[in-house]
Amino acid sequence: MKVHHLNCGSLNTPTESMVCHVLLVETDNGLVLVDSGFGLQDVADPAGRLGFTRHLVKPVLDEAETAARQIEALGFARADVRHIVITHFDIDHIGGLADFPAAQVHVTAAEWLAATAPKALTEKLRYRQVQWAHRPNIVEHDPRGEPWRGFAAAKELVDIAPGIALVSLPGHTRGHACVAVDAGQRWILHCGDAFYHRSTLDGQSAAPRLWRASETLIAFNRKFGRIMPAWPSFTGAVNRT
Ligand SMILES: [Zn+2]
C-alpha cells in the first residue's frame, strides 16, 4: 500500500518544534488515515476546541496543514477517506475527525471508554468531548488478540484492508495503541505517543528533561509507557502530547 506521511499540526513547545505525524494510506478500499492531527474546526476555534492545552503545545494551526486540505491538494476528495484509525484520543490526534464525518473511526474499546468516561485526573484534563460532538461512526476494537511480530497482542483490521493492524500498547493513555501498516517493502509502525524522543530507541542522546517530565506526568500508566520491542521501521519518533 502506498503511504503518505503528513504533518497535520506543527507544535512550538518550550523545548523543540514538533509535528503531528499522520499517515494517509491508499488501499483498495479507499483512503485510510492513521490519526488525524488538528482539523479545520480546531483552526477556526482554538479556544473552544482545544482548551488550555493549546497554551502548552502552542500549535501553529495553519489550515493548509490539516489532513482535509492536504488530501485535497493531493487530488483526492475528503469523501474518499473511508476509515480513520486512531492511536488515542488526545487533542492533537483527533481534531481532524470532524472533517471526515462519513468515515468509520477505529479505536480500542479501552480508549473510547477512557475518553467518554474519564476516571483519572489526567483523563479528565486531556480529552475534549467537543472534538467528537459531530458523533463520528466509532468502531471499537479489542486488540488483546494473538501475539504478533514480537508484540504481546495485535488485531489485523481486515475489514479495512489486509496489512493494517492495531497493536495494543497502553501506557501513554488507557487504551493507547500503535498502528502497523504494510508499505510493501517494509512495515511502518505508527506509534502515536508511545515515546516522545528518538533517544528512547537509539540511546544515542538524552531526551530533554522537560520532555521526560511531561512524558511521565501525562502517562496514564507510567510503568508501561515506554515498552517498545525491536522493529524494522518506526514512525512517530517526533511526538506530541
Ligand atoms: Zn498523546
PDB file of C-alpha atoms and ligand atoms in Angstrom:
ATOM      1  CA  MET A   1       0.000   0.000   0.000  1.00  0.00           C
ATOM      2  CA  LYS A   2       1.182   3.497  -0.760  1.00  0.00           C
ATOM      3  CA  VAL A   3       1.707   5.567   2.367  1.00  0.00           C
ATOM      4  CA  HIS A   4       1.887   9.355   2.521  1.00  0.00           C
ATOM      5  CA  HIS A   5       3.468  10.979   5.571  1.00  0.00           C
ATOM      6  CA  LEU A   6       1.667  14.164   6.568  1.00  0.00           C
ATOM      7  CA  ASN A   7       2.348  16.784   9.179  1.00  0.00           C
ATOM      8  CA  CYS A   8      -1.119  17.773  10.386  1.00  0.00           C
ATOM      9  CA  GLY A   9      -0.050  20.190  13.069  1.00  0.00           C
ATOM     10  CA  SER A  10       3.221  21.947  13.821  1.00  0.00           C
ATOM     11  CA  LEU A  11       3.823  22.490  17.533  1.00  0.00           C
ATOM     12  CA  ASN A  12       6.120  25.040  19.135  1.00  0.00           C
ATOM     13  CA  THR A  13       6.720  23.553  22.564  1.00  0.00           C
ATOM     14  CA  PRO A  14       9.102  25.243  25.032  1.00  0.00           C
ATOM     15  CA  THR A  15      11.964  22.895  24.087  1.00  0.00           C
ATOM     16  CA  GLU A  16      11.596  21.966  20.420  1.00  0.00           C
ATOM     17  CA  SER A  17       9.375  22.208  17.393  1.00  0.00           C
ATOM     18  CA  MET A  18       7.397  19.050  16.710  1.00  0.00           C
ATOM     19  CA  VAL A  19       4.901  17.730  14.226  1.00  0.00           C
ATOM     20  CA  CYS A  20       1.640  15.827  14.378  1.00  0.00           C
ATOM     21  CA  HIS A  21       2.553  12.860  12.240  1.00  0.00           C
ATOM     22  CA  VAL A  22      -0.348  11.390  10.264  1.00  0.00           C
ATOM     23  CA  LEU A  23      -0.323   8.550   7.741  1.00  0.00           C
ATOM     24  CA  LEU A  24      -2.504   8.639   4.647  1.00  0.00           C
ATOM     25  CA  VAL A  25      -2.770   5.141   3.205  1.00  0.00           C
ATOM     26  CA  GLU A  26      -4.066   4.317  -0.258  1.00  0.00           C
ATOM     27  CA  THR A  27      -5.871   0.958  -0.114  1.00  0.00           C
ATOM     28  CA  ASP A  28      -8.157  -0.986  -2.433  1.00  0.00           C
ATOM     29  CA  ASN A  29     -10.929   0.057  -0.052  1.00  0.00           C
ATOM     30  CA  GLY A  30     -10.411   3.810  -0.292  1.00  0.00           C
ATOM     31  CA  LEU A  31      -8.208   6.103   1.742  1.00  0.00           C
ATOM     32  CA  VAL A  32      -7.293   5.375   5.338  1.00  0.00           C
ATOM     33  CA  LEU A  33      -5.950   7.913   7.792  1.00  0.00           C
ATOM     34  CA  VAL A  34      -3.875   6.881  10.780  1.00  0.00           C
ATOM     35  CA  ASP A  35      -4.509   9.639  13.331  1.00  0.00           C
ATOM     36  CA  SER A  36      -5.859  12.954  12.102  1.00  0.00           C
ATOM     37  CA  GLY A  37      -3.883  15.780  13.712  1.00  0.00           C
ATOM     38  CA  PHE A  38      -5.619  19.117  14.060  1.00  0.00           C
ATOM     39  CA  GLY A  39      -8.617  19.856  11.855  1.00  0.00           C
ATOM     40  CA  LEU A  40     -10.383  22.782  10.256  1.00  0.00           C
ATOM     41  CA  GLN A  41     -12.601  23.364  13.278  1.00  0.00           C
ATOM     42  CA  ASP A  42      -9.562  23.496  15.564  1.00  0.00           C
ATOM     43  CA  VAL A  43      -8.094  26.195  13.328  1.00  0.00           C
ATOM     44  CA  ALA A  44     -11.373  28.132  13.389  1.00  0.00           C
ATOM     45  CA  ASP A  45     -11.972  27.898  17.147  1.00  0.00           C
ATOM     46  CA  PRO A  46      -8.804  27.001  19.076  1.00  0.00           C
ATOM     47  CA  ALA A  47     -10.091  28.149  22.459  1.00  0.00           C
ATOM     48  CA  GLY A  48     -13.358  26.240  22.243  1.00  0.00           C
ATOM     49  CA  ARG A  49     -11.914  23.101  20.699  1.00  0.00           C
ATOM     50  CA  LEU A  50      -8.519  22.735  22.354  1.00  0.00           C
ATOM     51  CA  GLY A  51      -8.860  24.452  25.710  1.00  0.00           C
ATOM     52  CA  PHE A  52      -5.907  25.300  27.913  1.00  0.00           C
ATOM     53  CA  THR A  53      -3.605  22.653  26.469  1.00  0.00           C
ATOM     54  CA  ARG A  54      -3.079  24.791  23.395  1.00  0.00           C
ATOM     55  CA  HIS A  55      -1.014  27.159  25.533  1.00  0.00           C
ATOM     56  CA  LEU A  56       1.346  24.315  26.427  1.00  0.00           C
ATOM     57  CA  VAL A  57       1.946  22.845  22.969  1.00  0.00           C
ATOM     58  CA  LYS A  58       1.413  26.066  21.001  1.00  0.00           C
ATOM     59  CA  PRO A  59       0.063  24.664  17.730  1.00  0.00           C
ATOM     60  CA  VAL A  60       0.551  26.769  14.613  1.00  0.00           C
ATOM     61  CA  LEU A  61      -2.990  25.917  13.447  1.00  0.00           C
ATOM     62  CA  ASP A  62      -2.488  26.570   9.755  1.00  0.00           C
ATOM     63  CA  GLU A  63      -5.454  25.407   7.657  1.00  0.00           C
ATOM     64  CA  ALA A  64      -3.021  24.198   4.994  1.00  0.00           C
ATOM     65  CA  GLU A  65      -1.623  21.665   7.488  1.00  0.00           C
ATOM     66  CA  THR A  66      -4.956  19.936   8.095  1.00  0.00           C
ATOM     67  CA  ALA A  67      -5.453  16.480   6.635  1.00  0.00           C
ATOM     68  CA  ALA A  68      -8.517  17.767   4.788  1.00  0.00           C
ATOM     69  CA  ARG A  69      -6.582  20.387   2.851  1.00  0.00           C
ATOM     70  CA  GLN A  70      -3.565  18.134   2.201  1.00  0.00           C
ATOM     71  CA  ILE A  71      -5.780  15.339   0.879  1.00  0.00           C
ATOM     72  CA  GLU A  72      -7.500  17.792  -1.455  1.00  0.00           C
ATOM     73  CA  ALA A  73      -4.118  19.091  -2.589  1.00  0.00           C
ATOM     74  CA  LEU A  74      -3.143  15.513  -3.494  1.00  0.00           C
ATOM     75  CA  GLY A  75      -6.157  15.357  -5.817  1.00  0.00           C
ATOM     76  CA  PHE A  76      -8.452  13.284  -3.617  1.00  0.00           C
ATOM     77  CA  ALA A  77     -11.843  14.148  -2.180  1.00  0.00           C
ATOM     78  CA  ARG A  78     -12.493  14.138   1.539  1.00  0.00           C
ATOM     79  CA  ALA A  79     -15.219  11.561   0.929  1.00  0.00           C
ATOM     80  CA  ASP A  80     -12.524   9.178  -0.311  1.00  0.00           C
ATOM     81  CA  VAL A  81     -11.442   8.745   3.326  1.00  0.00           C
ATOM     82  CA  ARG A  82     -13.448   5.707   4.435  1.00  0.00           C
ATOM     83  CA  HIS A  83     -11.610   4.810   7.633  1.00  0.00           C
ATOM     84  CA  ILE A  84      -9.597   6.593  10.305  1.00  0.00           C
ATOM     85  CA  VAL A  85      -7.557   4.554  12.773  1.00  0.00           C
ATOM     86  CA  ILE A  86      -6.759   6.463  15.947  1.00  0.00           C
ATOM     87  CA  THR A  87      -3.872   5.680  18.306  1.00  0.00           C
ATOM     88  CA  HIS A  88      -5.502   7.611  21.152  1.00  0.00           C
ATOM     89  CA  PHE A  89      -7.887  10.481  21.753  1.00  0.00           C
ATOM     90  CA  ASP A  90      -5.551  13.319  22.722  1.00  0.00           C
ATOM     91  CA  ILE A  91      -6.469  16.636  21.121  1.00  0.00           C
ATOM     92  CA  ASP A  92      -3.702  16.607  18.520  1.00  0.00           C
ATOM     93  CA  HIS A  93      -4.711  13.198  17.188  1.00  0.00           C
ATOM     94  CA  ILE A  94      -8.474  13.546  16.718  1.00  0.00           C
ATOM     95  CA  GLY A  95      -9.009  17.166  15.719  1.00  0.00           C
ATOM     96  CA  GLY A  96      -9.451  16.192  12.085  1.00  0.00           C
ATOM     97  CA  LEU A  97     -12.244  13.659  12.669  1.00  0.00           C
ATOM     98  CA  ALA A  98     -14.973  16.244  12.104  1.00  0.00           C
ATOM     99  CA  ASP A  99     -13.601  16.938   8.611  1.00  0.00           C
ATOM    100  CA  PHE A 100     -14.462  13.359   7.568  1.00  0.00           C
ATOM    101  CA  PRO A 101     -17.891  12.780   9.132  1.00  0.00           C
ATOM    102  CA  ALA A 102     -18.736   9.765   6.961  1.00  0.00           C
ATOM    103  CA  ALA A 103     -15.600   7.828   7.826  1.00  0.00           C
ATOM    104  CA  GLN A 104     -15.553   4.965  10.288  1.00  0.00           C
ATOM    105  CA  VAL A 105     -13.319   5.784  13.253  1.00  0.00           C
ATOM    106  CA  HIS A 106     -11.438   2.792  14.640  1.00  0.00           C
ATOM    107  CA  VAL A 107     -10.121   2.874  18.202  1.00  0.00           C
ATOM    108  CA  THR A 108      -9.597   0.467  21.061  1.00  0.00           C
ATOM    109  CA  ALA A 109     -12.599  -0.044  23.303  1.00  0.00           C
ATOM    110  CA  ALA A 110     -10.422   0.911  26.276  1.00  0.00           C
ATOM    111  CA  GLU A 111      -9.505   4.272  24.738  1.00  0.00           C
ATOM    112  CA  TRP A 112     -13.079   5.099  23.778  1.00  0.00           C
ATOM    113  CA  LEU A 113     -14.157   4.309  27.331  1.00  0.00           C
ATOM    114  CA  ALA A 114     -11.376   6.475  28.741  1.00  0.00           C
ATOM    115  CA  ALA A 115     -12.407   9.410  26.547  1.00  0.00           C
ATOM    116  CA  THR A 116     -16.138   9.142  27.195  1.00  0.00           C
ATOM    117  CA  ALA A 117     -15.978   8.117  30.867  1.00  0.00           C
ATOM    118  CA  PRO A 118     -12.686   9.500  32.190  1.00  0.00           C
ATOM    119  CA  LYS A 119     -11.648   8.441  35.678  1.00  0.00           C
ATOM    120  CA  ALA A 120      -8.106   9.613  36.344  1.00  0.00           C
ATOM    121  CA  LEU A 121      -7.352  13.318  36.620  1.00  0.00           C
ATOM    122  CA  THR A 122      -5.101  13.139  33.566  1.00  0.00           C
ATOM    123  CA  GLU A 123      -8.028  11.726  31.608  1.00  0.00           C
ATOM    124  CA  LYS A 124     -10.404  14.433  32.761  1.00  0.00           C
ATOM    125  CA  LEU A 125      -7.933  17.106  31.720  1.00  0.00           C
ATOM    126  CA  ARG A 126      -6.694  15.739  28.412  1.00  0.00           C
ATOM    127  CA  TYR A 127      -9.829  14.786  26.467  1.00  0.00           C
ATOM    128  CA  ARG A 128     -12.076  17.346  24.752  1.00  0.00           C
ATOM    129  CA  GLN A 129     -15.546  15.998  24.000  1.00  0.00           C
ATOM    130  CA  VAL A 130     -16.267  18.914  21.676  1.00  0.00           C
ATOM    131  CA  GLN A 131     -13.914  17.263  19.174  1.00  0.00           C
ATOM    132  CA  TRP A 132     -16.336  14.366  18.714  1.00  0.00           C
ATOM    133  CA  ALA A 133     -19.571  16.333  19.140  1.00  0.00           C
ATOM    134  CA  HIS A 134     -20.380  15.561  15.490  1.00  0.00           C
ATOM    135  CA  ARG A 135     -20.980  11.931  16.598  1.00  0.00           C
ATOM    136  CA  PRO A 136     -18.482  10.036  14.453  1.00  0.00           C
ATOM    137  CA  ASN A 137     -19.129   6.454  13.483  1.00  0.00           C
ATOM    138  CA  ILE A 138     -16.976   4.810  16.167  1.00  0.00           C
ATOM    139  CA  VAL A 139     -15.835   1.209  15.705  1.00  0.00           C
ATOM    140  CA  GLU A 140     -14.386  -0.209  18.903  1.00  0.00           C
ATOM    141  CA  HIS A 141     -11.742  -2.914  18.831  1.00  0.00           C
ATOM    142  CA  ASP A 142     -10.275  -5.222  21.415  1.00  0.00           C
ATOM    143  CA  PRO A 143      -6.666  -5.770  20.323  1.00  0.00           C
ATOM    144  CA  ARG A 144      -5.992  -8.318  23.071  1.00  0.00           C
ATOM    145  CA  GLY A 145      -5.725 -10.966  20.388  1.00  0.00           C
ATOM    146  CA  GLU A 146      -2.907 -13.055  19.073  1.00  0.00           C
ATOM    147  CA  PRO A 147       0.798 -12.395  19.688  1.00  0.00           C
ATOM    148  CA  TRP A 148       2.128 -10.773  16.538  1.00  0.00           C
ATOM    149  CA  ARG A 149       5.653  -9.955  15.354  1.00  0.00           C
ATOM    150  CA  GLY A 150       7.082  -9.581  18.842  1.00  0.00           C
ATOM    151  CA  PHE A 151       4.115  -7.762  20.301  1.00  0.00           C
ATOM    152  CA  ALA A 152       2.019  -9.353  23.031  1.00  0.00           C
ATOM    153  CA  ALA A 153      -1.230  -8.705  21.202  1.00  0.00           C
ATOM    154  CA  ALA A 154      -2.461  -7.255  17.947  1.00  0.00           C
ATOM    155  CA  LYS A 155      -5.512  -7.292  15.716  1.00  0.00           C
ATOM    156  CA  GLU A 156      -5.364  -7.040  11.957  1.00  0.00           C
ATOM    157  CA  LEU A 157      -8.174  -4.794  10.741  1.00  0.00           C
ATOM    158  CA  VAL A 158      -9.090  -6.926   7.741  1.00  0.00           C
ATOM    159  CA  ASP A 159     -12.425  -5.160   7.283  1.00  0.00           C
ATOM    160  CA  ILE A 160     -10.432  -2.075   6.321  1.00  0.00           C
ATOM    161  CA  ALA A 161      -7.634  -3.733   4.377  1.00  0.00           C
ATOM    162  CA  PRO A 162      -5.191  -6.596   4.857  1.00  0.00           C
ATOM    163  CA  GLY A 163      -1.924  -5.255   6.194  1.00  0.00           C
ATOM    164  CA  ILE A 164      -3.277  -2.778   8.717  1.00  0.00           C
ATOM    165  CA  ALA A 165      -3.050  -3.906  12.331  1.00  0.00           C
ATOM    166  CA  LEU A 166      -3.914  -2.357  15.670  1.00  0.00           C
ATOM    167  CA  VAL A 167      -1.241  -3.142  18.261  1.00  0.00           C
ATOM    168  CA  SER A 168      -2.137  -2.701  21.903  1.00  0.00           C
ATOM    169  CA  LEU A 169       0.386  -0.542  23.749  1.00  0.00           C
ATOM    170  CA  PRO A 170      -1.296   1.101  26.765  1.00  0.00           C
ATOM    171  CA  GLY A 171       0.687   3.458  28.919  1.00  0.00           C
ATOM    172  CA  HIS A 172       0.525   6.964  27.484  1.00  0.00           C
ATOM    173  CA  THR A 173      -3.260   6.606  27.707  1.00  0.00           C
ATOM    174  CA  ARG A 174      -5.517   3.840  28.988  1.00  0.00           C
ATOM    175  CA  GLY A 175      -6.245   2.413  25.562  1.00  0.00           C
ATOM    176  CA  HIS A 176      -3.273   3.657  23.555  1.00  0.00           C
ATOM    177  CA  ALA A 177      -2.422   1.559  20.510  1.00  0.00           C
ATOM    178  CA  CYS A 178       0.080   1.617  17.685  1.00  0.00           C
ATOM    179  CA  VAL A 179      -0.910   1.046  14.083  1.00  0.00           C
ATOM    180  CA  ALA A 180       1.170  -1.171  11.805  1.00  0.00           C
ATOM    181  CA  VAL A 181       0.888  -0.683   8.041  1.00  0.00           C
ATOM    182  CA  ASP A 182       2.263  -2.929   5.323  1.00  0.00           C
ATOM    183  CA  ALA A 183       4.004  -0.491   2.977  1.00  0.00           C
ATOM    184  CA  GLY A 184       5.172  -3.185   0.580  1.00  0.00           C
ATOM    185  CA  GLN A 185       8.926  -3.245   1.050  1.00  0.00           C
ATOM    186  CA  ARG A 186       8.643  -2.681   4.798  1.00  0.00           C
ATOM    187  CA  TRP A 187       6.235  -2.391   7.667  1.00  0.00           C
ATOM    188  CA  ILE A 188       5.636   1.006   9.199  1.00  0.00           C
ATOM    189  CA  LEU A 189       4.689   1.244  12.842  1.00  0.00           C
ATOM    190  CA  HIS A 190       2.909   4.452  13.656  1.00  0.00           C
ATOM    191  CA  CYS A 191       3.418   4.538  17.380  1.00  0.00           C
ATOM    192  CA  GLY A 192       1.399   7.580  18.411  1.00  0.00           C
ATOM    193  CA  ASP A 193       2.836   8.873  21.666  1.00  0.00           C
ATOM    194  CA  ALA A 194       4.314   5.614  22.951  1.00  0.00           C
ATOM    195  CA  PHE A 195       7.515   7.599  23.358  1.00  0.00           C
ATOM    196  CA  TYR A 196       8.406  11.248  22.979  1.00  0.00           C
ATOM    197  CA  HIS A 197      12.025  11.341  21.865  1.00  0.00           C
ATOM    198  CA  ARG A 198      14.164   9.318  19.465  1.00  0.00           C
ATOM    199  CA  SER A 199      16.678   8.621  22.237  1.00  0.00           C
ATOM    200  CA  THR A 200      14.148   6.183  23.672  1.00  0.00           C
ATOM    201  CA  LEU A 201      15.010   3.921  20.739  1.00  0.00           C
ATOM    202  CA  ASP A 202      18.569   4.691  19.722  1.00  0.00           C
ATOM    203  CA  GLY A 203      20.054   5.578  23.108  1.00  0.00           C
ATOM    204  CA  GLN A 204      22.415   7.966  21.323  1.00  0.00           C
ATOM    205  CA  SER A 205      21.316  11.100  23.107  1.00  0.00           C
ATOM    206  CA  ALA A 206      19.378  12.230  26.122  1.00  0.00           C
ATOM    207  CA  ALA A 207      15.809  13.370  25.852  1.00  0.00           C
ATOM    208  CA  PRO A 208      15.248  16.932  27.038  1.00  0.00           C
ATOM    209  CA  ARG A 209      14.391  16.882  30.745  1.00  0.00           C
ATOM    210  CA  LEU A 210      11.169  18.766  30.144  1.00  0.00           C
ATOM    211  CA  TRP A 211      10.086  16.094  27.685  1.00  0.00           C
ATOM    212  CA  ARG A 212      10.891  13.294  30.107  1.00  0.00           C
ATOM    213  CA  ALA A 213       8.986  15.095  32.832  1.00  0.00           C
ATOM    214  CA  SER A 214       5.939  15.694  30.674  1.00  0.00           C
ATOM    215  CA  GLU A 215       6.066  12.123  29.371  1.00  0.00           C
ATOM    216  CA  THR A 216       5.904  10.854  32.930  1.00  0.00           C
ATOM    217  CA  LEU A 217       3.398  13.415  34.117  1.00  0.00           C
ATOM    218  CA  ILE A 218       0.852  12.794  31.389  1.00  0.00           C
ATOM    219  CA  ALA A 219       1.136   8.997  31.204  1.00  0.00           C
ATOM    220  CA  PHE A 220      -1.885   7.022  32.342  1.00  0.00           C
ATOM    221  CA  ASN A 221       0.351   4.124  33.344  1.00  0.00           C
ATOM    222  CA  ARG A 222       3.983   5.123  33.824  1.00  0.00           C
ATOM    223  CA  LYS A 223       5.177   1.549  34.201  1.00  0.00           C
ATOM    224  CA  PHE A 224       4.127   0.504  30.696  1.00  0.00           C
ATOM    225  CA  GLY A 225       4.530   3.777  28.875  1.00  0.00           C
ATOM    226  CA  ARG A 226       7.967   3.118  27.404  1.00  0.00           C
ATOM    227  CA  ILE A 227       7.999  -0.526  26.411  1.00  0.00           C
ATOM    228  CA  MET A 228       8.896  -0.888  22.745  1.00  0.00           C
ATOM    229  CA  PRO A 229      10.056  -4.078  21.013  1.00  0.00           C
ATOM    230  CA  ALA A 230      12.553  -4.316  18.188  1.00  0.00           C
ATOM    231  CA  TRP A 231      11.007  -3.198  14.926  1.00  0.00           C
ATOM    232  CA  PRO A 232      12.464  -2.587  11.470  1.00  0.00           C
ATOM    233  CA  SER A 233      10.985   0.847  10.923  1.00  0.00           C
ATOM    234  CA  PHE A 234       9.399   3.321  13.272  1.00  0.00           C
ATOM    235  CA  THR A 235       7.415   6.406  12.599  1.00  0.00           C
ATOM    236  CA  GLY A 236       6.348   8.947  15.162  1.00  0.00           C
ATOM    237  CA  ALA A 237       9.840   9.456  16.535  1.00  0.00           C
ATOM    238  CA  VAL A 238       8.763  13.036  16.870  1.00  0.00           C
ATOM    239  CA  ASN A 239       5.779  13.002  19.114  1.00  0.00           C
ATOM    240  CA  ARG A 240       3.413  15.240  20.917  1.00  0.00           C
ATOM    241  CA  THR A 241       1.052  15.344  23.870  1.00  0.00           C
TER     242      THR A 241
HETATM  243 ZN    ZN B   1      -0.865  11.902  23.357  1.00  0.00          ZN
END
